[in-house]
Short mmCIF file of C-alpha atoms and ligand atoms in Angstrom, two decimals:
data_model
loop_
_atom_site.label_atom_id
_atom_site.label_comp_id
_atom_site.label_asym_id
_atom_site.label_seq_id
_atom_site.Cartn_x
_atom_site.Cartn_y
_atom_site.Cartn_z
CA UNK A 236 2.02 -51.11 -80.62
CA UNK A 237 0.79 -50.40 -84.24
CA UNK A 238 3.24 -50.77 -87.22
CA UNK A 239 4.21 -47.03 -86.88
CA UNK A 240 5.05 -46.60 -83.54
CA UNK A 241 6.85 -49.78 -83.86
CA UNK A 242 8.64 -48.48 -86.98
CA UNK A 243 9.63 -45.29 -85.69
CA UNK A 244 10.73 -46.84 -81.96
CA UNK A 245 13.13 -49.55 -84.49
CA UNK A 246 14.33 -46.26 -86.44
CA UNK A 247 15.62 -44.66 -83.16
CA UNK A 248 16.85 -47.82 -81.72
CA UNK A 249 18.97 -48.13 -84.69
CA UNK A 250 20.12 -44.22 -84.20
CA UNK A 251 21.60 -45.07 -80.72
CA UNK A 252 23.07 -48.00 -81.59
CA UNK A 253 24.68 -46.30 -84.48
CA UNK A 254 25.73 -43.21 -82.51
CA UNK A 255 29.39 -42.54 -82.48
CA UNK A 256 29.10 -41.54 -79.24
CA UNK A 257 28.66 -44.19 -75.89
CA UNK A 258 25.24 -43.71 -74.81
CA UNK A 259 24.10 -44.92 -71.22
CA UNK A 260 21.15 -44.82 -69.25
CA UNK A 261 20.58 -45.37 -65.91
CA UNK A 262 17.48 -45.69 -63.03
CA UNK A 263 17.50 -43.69 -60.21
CA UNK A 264 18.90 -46.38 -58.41
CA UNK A 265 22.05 -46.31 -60.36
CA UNK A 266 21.47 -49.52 -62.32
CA UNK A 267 22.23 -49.95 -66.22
CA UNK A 268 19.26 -49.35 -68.39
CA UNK A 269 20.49 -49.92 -71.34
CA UNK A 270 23.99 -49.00 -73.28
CA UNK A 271 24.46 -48.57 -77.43
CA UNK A 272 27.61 -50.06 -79.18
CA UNK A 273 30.03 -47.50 -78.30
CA UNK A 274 29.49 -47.48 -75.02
CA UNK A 275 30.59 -51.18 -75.20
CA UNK A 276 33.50 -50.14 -77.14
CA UNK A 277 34.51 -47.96 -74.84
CA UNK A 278 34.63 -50.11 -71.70
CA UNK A 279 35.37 -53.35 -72.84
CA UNK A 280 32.37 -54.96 -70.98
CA UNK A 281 29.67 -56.64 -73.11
CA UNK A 282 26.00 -56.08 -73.28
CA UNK A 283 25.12 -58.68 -70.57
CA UNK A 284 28.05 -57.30 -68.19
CA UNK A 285 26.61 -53.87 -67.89
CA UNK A 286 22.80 -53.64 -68.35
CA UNK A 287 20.93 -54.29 -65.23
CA UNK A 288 24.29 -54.10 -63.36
CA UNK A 289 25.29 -50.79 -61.31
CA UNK A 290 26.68 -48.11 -63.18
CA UNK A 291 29.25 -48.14 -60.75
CA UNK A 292 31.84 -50.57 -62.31
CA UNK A 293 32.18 -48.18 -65.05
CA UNK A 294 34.05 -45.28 -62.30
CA UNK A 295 37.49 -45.32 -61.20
CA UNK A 296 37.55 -45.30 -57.33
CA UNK A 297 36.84 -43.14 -55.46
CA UNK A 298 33.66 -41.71 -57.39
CA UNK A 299 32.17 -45.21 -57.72
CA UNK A 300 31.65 -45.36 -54.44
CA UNK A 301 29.97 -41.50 -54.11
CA UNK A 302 27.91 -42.50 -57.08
CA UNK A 303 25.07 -43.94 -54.95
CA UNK A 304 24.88 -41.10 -52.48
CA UNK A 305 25.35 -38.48 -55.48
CA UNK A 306 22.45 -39.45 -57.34
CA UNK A 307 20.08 -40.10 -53.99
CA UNK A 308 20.90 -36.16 -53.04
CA UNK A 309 20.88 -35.01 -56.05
CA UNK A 310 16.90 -36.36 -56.77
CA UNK A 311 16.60 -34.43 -53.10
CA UNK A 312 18.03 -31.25 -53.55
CA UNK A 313 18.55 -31.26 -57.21
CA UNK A 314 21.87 -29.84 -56.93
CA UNK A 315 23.92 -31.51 -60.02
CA UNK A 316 27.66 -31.52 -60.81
CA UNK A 317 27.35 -33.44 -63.91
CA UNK A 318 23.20 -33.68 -65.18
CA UNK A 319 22.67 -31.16 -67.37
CA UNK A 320 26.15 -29.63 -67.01
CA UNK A 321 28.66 -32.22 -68.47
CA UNK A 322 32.29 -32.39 -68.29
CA UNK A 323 35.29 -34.09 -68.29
CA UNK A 324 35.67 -37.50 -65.91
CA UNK A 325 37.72 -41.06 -65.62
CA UNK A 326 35.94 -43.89 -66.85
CA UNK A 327 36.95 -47.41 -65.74
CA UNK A 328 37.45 -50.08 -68.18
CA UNK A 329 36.80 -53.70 -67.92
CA UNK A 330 40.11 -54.72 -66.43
CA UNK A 331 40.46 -51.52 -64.43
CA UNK A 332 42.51 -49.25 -67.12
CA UNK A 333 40.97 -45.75 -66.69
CA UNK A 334 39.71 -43.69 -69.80
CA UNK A 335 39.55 -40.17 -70.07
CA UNK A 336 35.59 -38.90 -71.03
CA UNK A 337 33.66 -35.94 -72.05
CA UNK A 338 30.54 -36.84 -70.40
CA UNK A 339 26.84 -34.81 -70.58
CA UNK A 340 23.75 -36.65 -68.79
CA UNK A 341 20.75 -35.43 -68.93
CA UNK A 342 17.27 -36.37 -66.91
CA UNK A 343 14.42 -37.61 -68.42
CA UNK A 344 11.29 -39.81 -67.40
CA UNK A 345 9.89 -43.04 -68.76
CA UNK A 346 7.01 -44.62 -67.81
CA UNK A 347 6.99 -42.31 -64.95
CA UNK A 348 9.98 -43.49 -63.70
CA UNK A 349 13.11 -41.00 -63.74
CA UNK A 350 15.94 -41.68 -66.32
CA UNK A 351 19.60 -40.57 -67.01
CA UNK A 352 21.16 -40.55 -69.95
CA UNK A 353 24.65 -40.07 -70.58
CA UNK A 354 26.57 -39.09 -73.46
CA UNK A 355 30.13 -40.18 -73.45
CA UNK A 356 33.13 -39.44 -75.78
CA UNK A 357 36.43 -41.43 -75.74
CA UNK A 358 39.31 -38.27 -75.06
CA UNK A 359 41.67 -40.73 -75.21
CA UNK A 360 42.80 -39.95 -78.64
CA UNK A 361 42.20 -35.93 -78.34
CA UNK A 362 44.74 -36.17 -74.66
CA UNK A 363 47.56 -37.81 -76.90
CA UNK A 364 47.31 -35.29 -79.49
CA UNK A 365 47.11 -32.23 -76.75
CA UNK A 366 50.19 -33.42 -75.28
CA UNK A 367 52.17 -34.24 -78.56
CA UNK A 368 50.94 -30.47 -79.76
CA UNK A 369 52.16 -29.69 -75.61
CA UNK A 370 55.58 -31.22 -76.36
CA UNK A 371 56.45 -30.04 -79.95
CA UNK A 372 55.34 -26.73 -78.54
CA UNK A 373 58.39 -27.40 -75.94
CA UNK A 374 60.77 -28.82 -78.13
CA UNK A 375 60.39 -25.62 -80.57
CA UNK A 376 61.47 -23.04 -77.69
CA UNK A 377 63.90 -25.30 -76.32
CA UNK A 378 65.55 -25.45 -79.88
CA UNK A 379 65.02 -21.65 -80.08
CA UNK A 380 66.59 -21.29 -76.60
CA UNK A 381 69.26 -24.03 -77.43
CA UNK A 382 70.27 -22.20 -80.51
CA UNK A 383 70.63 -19.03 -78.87
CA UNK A 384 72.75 -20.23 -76.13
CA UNK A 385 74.98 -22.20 -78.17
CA UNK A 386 76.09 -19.16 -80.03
CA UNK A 387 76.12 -16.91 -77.51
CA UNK A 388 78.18 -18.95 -75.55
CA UNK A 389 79.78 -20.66 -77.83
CA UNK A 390 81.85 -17.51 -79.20
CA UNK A 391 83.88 -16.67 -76.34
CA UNK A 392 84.15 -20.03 -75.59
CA UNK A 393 86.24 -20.37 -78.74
CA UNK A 394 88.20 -17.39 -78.13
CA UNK A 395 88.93 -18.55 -74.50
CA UNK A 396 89.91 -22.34 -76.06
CA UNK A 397 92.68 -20.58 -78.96
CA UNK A 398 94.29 -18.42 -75.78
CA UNK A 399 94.71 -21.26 -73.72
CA UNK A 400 96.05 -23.53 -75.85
CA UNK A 401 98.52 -20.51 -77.16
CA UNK A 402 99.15 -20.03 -73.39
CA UNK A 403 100.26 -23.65 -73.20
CA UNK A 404 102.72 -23.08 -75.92
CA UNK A 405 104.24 -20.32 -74.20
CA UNK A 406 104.52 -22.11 -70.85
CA UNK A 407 107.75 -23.82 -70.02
CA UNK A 408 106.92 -25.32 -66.78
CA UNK A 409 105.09 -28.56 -67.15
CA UNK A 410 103.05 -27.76 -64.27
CA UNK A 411 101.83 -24.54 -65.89
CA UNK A 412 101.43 -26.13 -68.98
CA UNK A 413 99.20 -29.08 -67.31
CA UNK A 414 97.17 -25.85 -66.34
CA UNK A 415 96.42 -24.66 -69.32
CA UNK A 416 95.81 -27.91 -70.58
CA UNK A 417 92.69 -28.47 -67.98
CA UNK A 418 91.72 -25.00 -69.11
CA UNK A 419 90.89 -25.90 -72.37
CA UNK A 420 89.66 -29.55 -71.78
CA UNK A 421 86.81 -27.98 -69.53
CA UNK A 422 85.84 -25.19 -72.40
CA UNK A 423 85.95 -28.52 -74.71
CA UNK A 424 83.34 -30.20 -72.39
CA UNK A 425 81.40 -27.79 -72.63
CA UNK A 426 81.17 -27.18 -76.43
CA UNK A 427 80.82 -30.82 -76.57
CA UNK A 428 77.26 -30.13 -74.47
CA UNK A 429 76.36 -27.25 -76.53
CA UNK A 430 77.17 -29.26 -79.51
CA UNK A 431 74.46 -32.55 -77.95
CA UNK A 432 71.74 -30.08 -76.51
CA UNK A 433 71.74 -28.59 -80.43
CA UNK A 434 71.80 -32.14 -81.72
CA UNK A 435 68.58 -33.53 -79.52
CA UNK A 436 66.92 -29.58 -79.72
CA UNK A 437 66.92 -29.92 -83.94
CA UNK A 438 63.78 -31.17 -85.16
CA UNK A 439 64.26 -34.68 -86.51
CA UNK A 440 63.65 -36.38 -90.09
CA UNK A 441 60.76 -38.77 -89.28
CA UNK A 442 62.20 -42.38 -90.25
CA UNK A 443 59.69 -45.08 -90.26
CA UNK A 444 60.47 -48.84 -90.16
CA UNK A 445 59.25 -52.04 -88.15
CA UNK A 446 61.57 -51.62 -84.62
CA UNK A 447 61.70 -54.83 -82.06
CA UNK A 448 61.30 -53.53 -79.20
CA UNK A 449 62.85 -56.25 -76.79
CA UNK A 450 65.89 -55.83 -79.46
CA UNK A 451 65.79 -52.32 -78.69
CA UNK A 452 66.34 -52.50 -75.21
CA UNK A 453 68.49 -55.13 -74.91
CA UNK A 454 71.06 -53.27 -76.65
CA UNK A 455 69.95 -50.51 -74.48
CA UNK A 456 70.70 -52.58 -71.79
CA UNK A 457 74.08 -54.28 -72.55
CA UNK A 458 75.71 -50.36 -73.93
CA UNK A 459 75.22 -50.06 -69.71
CA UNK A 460 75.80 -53.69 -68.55
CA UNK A 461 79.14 -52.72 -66.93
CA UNK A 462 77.90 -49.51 -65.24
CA UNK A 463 75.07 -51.42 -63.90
CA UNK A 464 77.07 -54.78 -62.93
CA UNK A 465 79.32 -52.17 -60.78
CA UNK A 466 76.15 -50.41 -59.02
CA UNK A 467 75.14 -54.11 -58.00
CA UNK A 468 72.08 -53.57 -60.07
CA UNK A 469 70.39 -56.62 -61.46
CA UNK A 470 68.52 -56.72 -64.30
CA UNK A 471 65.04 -58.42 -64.78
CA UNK A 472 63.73 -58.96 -68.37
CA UNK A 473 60.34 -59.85 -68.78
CA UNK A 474 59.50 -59.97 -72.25
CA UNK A 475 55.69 -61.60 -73.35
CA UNK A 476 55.81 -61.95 -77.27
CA UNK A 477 58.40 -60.11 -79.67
CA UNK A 478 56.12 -56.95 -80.72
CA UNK A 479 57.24 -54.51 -83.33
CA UNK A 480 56.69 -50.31 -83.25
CA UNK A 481 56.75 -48.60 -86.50
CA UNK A 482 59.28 -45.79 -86.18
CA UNK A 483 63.15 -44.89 -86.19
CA UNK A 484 65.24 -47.35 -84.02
CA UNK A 485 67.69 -44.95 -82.98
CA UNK A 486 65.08 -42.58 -81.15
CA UNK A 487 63.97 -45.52 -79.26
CA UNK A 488 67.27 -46.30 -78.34
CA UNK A 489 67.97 -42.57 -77.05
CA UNK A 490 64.69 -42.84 -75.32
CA UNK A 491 65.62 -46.24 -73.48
CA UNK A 492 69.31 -45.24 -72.50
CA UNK A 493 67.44 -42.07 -71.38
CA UNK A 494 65.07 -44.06 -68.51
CA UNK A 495 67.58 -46.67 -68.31
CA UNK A 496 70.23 -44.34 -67.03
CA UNK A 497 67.87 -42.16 -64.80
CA UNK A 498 66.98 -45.51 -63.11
CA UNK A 499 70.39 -46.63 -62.30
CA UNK A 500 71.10 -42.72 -61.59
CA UNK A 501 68.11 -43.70 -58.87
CA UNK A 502 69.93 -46.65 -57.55
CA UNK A 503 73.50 -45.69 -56.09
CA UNK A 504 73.88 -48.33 -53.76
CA UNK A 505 72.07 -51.18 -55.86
CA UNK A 506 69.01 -52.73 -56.90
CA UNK A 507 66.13 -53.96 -59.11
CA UNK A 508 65.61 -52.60 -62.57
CA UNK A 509 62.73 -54.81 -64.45
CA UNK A 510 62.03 -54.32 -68.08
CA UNK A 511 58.59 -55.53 -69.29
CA UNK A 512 57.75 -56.02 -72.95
CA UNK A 513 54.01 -56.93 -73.43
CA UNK A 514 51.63 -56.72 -75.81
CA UNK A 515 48.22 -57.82 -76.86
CA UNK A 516 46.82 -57.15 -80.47
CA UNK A 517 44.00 -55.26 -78.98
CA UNK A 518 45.63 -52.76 -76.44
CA UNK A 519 48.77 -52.66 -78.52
CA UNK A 520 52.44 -52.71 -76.84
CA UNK A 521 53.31 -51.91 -72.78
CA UNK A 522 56.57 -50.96 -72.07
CA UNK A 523 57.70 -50.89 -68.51
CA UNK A 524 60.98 -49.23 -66.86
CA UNK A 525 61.05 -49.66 -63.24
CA UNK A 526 63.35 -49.58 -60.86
CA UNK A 527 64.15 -49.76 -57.04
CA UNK A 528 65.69 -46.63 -56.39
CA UNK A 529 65.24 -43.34 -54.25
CA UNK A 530 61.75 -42.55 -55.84
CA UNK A 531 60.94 -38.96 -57.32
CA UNK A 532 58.98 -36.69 -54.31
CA UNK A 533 55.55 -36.01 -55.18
CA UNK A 534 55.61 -32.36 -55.79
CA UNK A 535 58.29 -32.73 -58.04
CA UNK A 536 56.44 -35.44 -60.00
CA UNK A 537 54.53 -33.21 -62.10
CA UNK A 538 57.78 -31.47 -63.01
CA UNK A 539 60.38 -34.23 -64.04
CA UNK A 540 59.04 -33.63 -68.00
CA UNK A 541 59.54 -29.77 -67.85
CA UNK A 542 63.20 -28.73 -69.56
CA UNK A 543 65.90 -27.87 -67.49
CA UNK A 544 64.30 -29.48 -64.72
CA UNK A 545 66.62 -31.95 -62.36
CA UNK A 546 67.60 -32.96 -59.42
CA UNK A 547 71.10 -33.52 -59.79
CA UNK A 548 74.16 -31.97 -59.00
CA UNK A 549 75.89 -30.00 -61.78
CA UNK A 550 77.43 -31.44 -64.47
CA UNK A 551 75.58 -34.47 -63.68
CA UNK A 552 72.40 -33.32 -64.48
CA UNK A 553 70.86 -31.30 -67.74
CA UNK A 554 67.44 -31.85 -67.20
CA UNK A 555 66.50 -32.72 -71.03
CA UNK A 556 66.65 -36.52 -70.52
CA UNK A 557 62.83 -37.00 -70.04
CA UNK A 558 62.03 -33.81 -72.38
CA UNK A 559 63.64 -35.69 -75.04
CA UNK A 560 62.16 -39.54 -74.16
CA UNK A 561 58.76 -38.14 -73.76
CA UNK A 562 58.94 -36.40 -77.40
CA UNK A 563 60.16 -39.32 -78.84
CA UNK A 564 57.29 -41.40 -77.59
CA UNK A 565 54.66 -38.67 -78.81
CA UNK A 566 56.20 -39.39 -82.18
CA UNK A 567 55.80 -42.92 -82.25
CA UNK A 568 51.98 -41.79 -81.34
CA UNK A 569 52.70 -43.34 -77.92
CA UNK A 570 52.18 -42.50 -74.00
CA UNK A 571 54.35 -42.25 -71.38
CA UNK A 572 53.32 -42.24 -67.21
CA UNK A 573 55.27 -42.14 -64.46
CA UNK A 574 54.31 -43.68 -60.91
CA UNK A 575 56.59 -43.17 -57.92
CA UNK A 576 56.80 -43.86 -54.68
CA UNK A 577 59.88 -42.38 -52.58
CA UNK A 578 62.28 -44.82 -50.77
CA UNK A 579 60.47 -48.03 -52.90
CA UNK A 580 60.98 -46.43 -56.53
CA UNK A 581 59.77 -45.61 -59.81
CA UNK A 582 58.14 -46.61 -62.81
CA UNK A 583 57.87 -45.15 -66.68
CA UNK A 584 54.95 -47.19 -68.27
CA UNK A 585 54.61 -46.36 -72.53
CA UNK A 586 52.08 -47.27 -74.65
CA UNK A 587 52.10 -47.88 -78.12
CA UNK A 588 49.84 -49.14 -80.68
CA UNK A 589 49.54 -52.30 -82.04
CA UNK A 590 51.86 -52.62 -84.82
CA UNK A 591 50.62 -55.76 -87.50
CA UNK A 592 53.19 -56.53 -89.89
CA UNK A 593 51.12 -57.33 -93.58
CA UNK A 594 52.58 -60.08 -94.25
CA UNK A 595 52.06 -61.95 -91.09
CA UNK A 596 48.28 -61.55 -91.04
CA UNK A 597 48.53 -62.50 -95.04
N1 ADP B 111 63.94 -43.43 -62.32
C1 ADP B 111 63.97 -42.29 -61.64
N2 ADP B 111 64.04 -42.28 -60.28
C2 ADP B 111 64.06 -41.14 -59.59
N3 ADP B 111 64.02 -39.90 -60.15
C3 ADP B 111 63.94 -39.84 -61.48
C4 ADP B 111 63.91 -41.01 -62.30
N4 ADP B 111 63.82 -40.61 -63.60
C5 ADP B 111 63.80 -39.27 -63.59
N5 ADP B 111 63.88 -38.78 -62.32
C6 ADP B 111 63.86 -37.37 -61.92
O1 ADP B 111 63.54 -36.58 -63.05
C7 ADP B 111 64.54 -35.60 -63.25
C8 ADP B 111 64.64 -35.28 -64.72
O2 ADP B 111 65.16 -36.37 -65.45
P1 ADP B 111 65.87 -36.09 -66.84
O3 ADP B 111 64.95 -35.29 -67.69
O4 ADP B 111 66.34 -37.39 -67.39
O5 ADP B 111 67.07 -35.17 -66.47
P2 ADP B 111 68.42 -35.51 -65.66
O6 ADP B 111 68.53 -37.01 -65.60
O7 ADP B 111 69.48 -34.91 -66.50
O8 ADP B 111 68.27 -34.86 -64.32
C9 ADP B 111 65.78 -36.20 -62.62
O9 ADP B 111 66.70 -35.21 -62.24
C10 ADP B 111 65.20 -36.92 -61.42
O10 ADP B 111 64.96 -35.99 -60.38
MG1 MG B 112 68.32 -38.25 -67.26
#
């Protein structure tokens, strides 16, 4: 090669491995060509793990094992879902965690043999802030809503609770009087609920300070330690490390008592709730919440985060619990999932980043 081809083949080998984007490409066999910076980023593996390996390892099951067959019919027929199209697919990470990507491959040819290349972004980031934007965007009608409903309701409720209790007055017969009584300790109950939904609904000062979360939840836990001793539910604590969130220690709380009571709500006759605290500097904090209980049906598994929505009887039930949690996580710039299997249980898994205090790295 003279000095200028070399130079300009140098030039654009430093413009893909600069590229802010992952950048792939693969044989028509499937195998690793070669893969820029960000692409290593983005998986985890290094160099040496991916090139001349099968691009395989870097799909979620069950499209690594399609991959093969895709790319084989697609050279025959030429019928693409992804090359020249691009969309949005699972990655798999070194380790197995799966990342959301915008990927775009297109086919080229070197040295007569044919070559894909694929683009990939990270949508991690973009997913978190779709579904914070998602939630606020829920919280704001639910406070509208709320609002509405509390003074609606809460007017006659008022006038009902001053001619009851004048009622009582007038009464002579305990019994009647007893009546009266209950008639006004219900309309109390439920100001008392108007008066929480407005308190959770109301958009919250931000407050912003290191939190432990195993402190957290241990007080979580021991506000319910009776309640759960007399379900027969035993607790399991299984805390790696002492990590720290940045963010306001009472909305964790409220978020915690929120999955802490839905799981022993879960687990009427007894069981297993486990509480896992882990956390590596590079992935940043996992919180688990799992529990041994009646498990959450499938088709109502993409519902449990929607407002109102429950399962329980009335009065027991308001629906908001999760609505609440999963807001409070977006604000902490965290993630919350849910896995669930009926009859064996469920699981609330949250992510947060890694929190470094300055003056322990200093
Ligand atoms: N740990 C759990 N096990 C089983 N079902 C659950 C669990 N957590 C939440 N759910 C389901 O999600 C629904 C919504 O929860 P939430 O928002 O806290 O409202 P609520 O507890 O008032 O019903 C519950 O009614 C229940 O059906
Ligand atoms: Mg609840």
């Amino acid at each position: 090669m003279d000095t200028e081809a070399r130079q300009t083949a140098d030039r654009l080998a430093a413009i893909l491995e600069s590229a802010v984007d992952g950048i792939v490409t693969i044989d028509a066999k499937g195998m690793i060509d070669s893969v820029n910076q960000a692409a290593i980023e983005i998986f985890g593996f290094s160099r040496d793990e991916l090139v001349g390996r099968s691009v395989n390892q870097l799909m979620p099951s069950p499209a690594c094992d399609e991959h093969d067959a895709y790319i084989e019919n697609y050279l025959k027929t030429r019928k693409a879902k992804v090359i020249g199209i691009g969309r949005e697919v699972l990655g798999c990470r070194k380790g197995g965690m799966e990342v959301p990507l915008y990927l775009a491959v297109s086919e080229g040819r070197h040295n007569g043999e044919v070559l894909f290349t694929g683009i990939l972004r990270d949508l991690t980031d973009l997913h978190v802030a779709e579904e914070r934007a998602r939630a606020a965007e829920q919280l704001a009608s639910l406070s509208l809503i709320t609002a509405g409903i509390a003074h609606d309701i809460g007017t006659p409720m008022n006038v009902i609770l001053g001619y009851a209790d004048m009622l009582r007055d007038s009464l002579s017969d305990p019994k009647d009087r007893r009546r009266a009584e209950v008639i006004s300790e219900q309309v109390r109950r439920v100001t008392d609920l108007l008066q929480t939904l407005l308190n959770i609904a109301r958009p919250q000062k931000p407050v912003s300070v290191s939190v432990r979360v195993a402190e957290v939840l241990d007080h979580a836990l021991e506000f319910f330690r009776e309640k759960l001793r007399s379900r027969q539910i035993v607790v399991d604590r299984r805390y790696e490390g002492d990590p720290e969130v940045l963010g306001d220690r009472d909305r964790l709380e409220q978020m915690f008592l929120n999955l802490i009571v839905n799981a022993a709500d879960a687990m009427p006759k007894g069981g297993r709730l486990t509480v896992s605290v882990e956390s590596t500097s590079k992935d940043g904090i996992h919180i688990s919440i799992e529990d041994t209980g009646y498990g959450i049906e499938p088709e109502a598994l993409g519902r449990i985060f929607e407002p109102f929505y429950t399962s329980k009887d009335r009065g027991e039930g308001t629906g908001l619990g999760l609505v609440v949690s999963r807001s409070i996580v977006l604000d902490h710039r965290g993630t919350i999932e849910v896995e669930s299997e009926v009859r064996k249980g469920t699981r609330f898994t949250l992510h947060f980043p890694a929190f470094e205090r300055a003056s322990r790295t200093a």
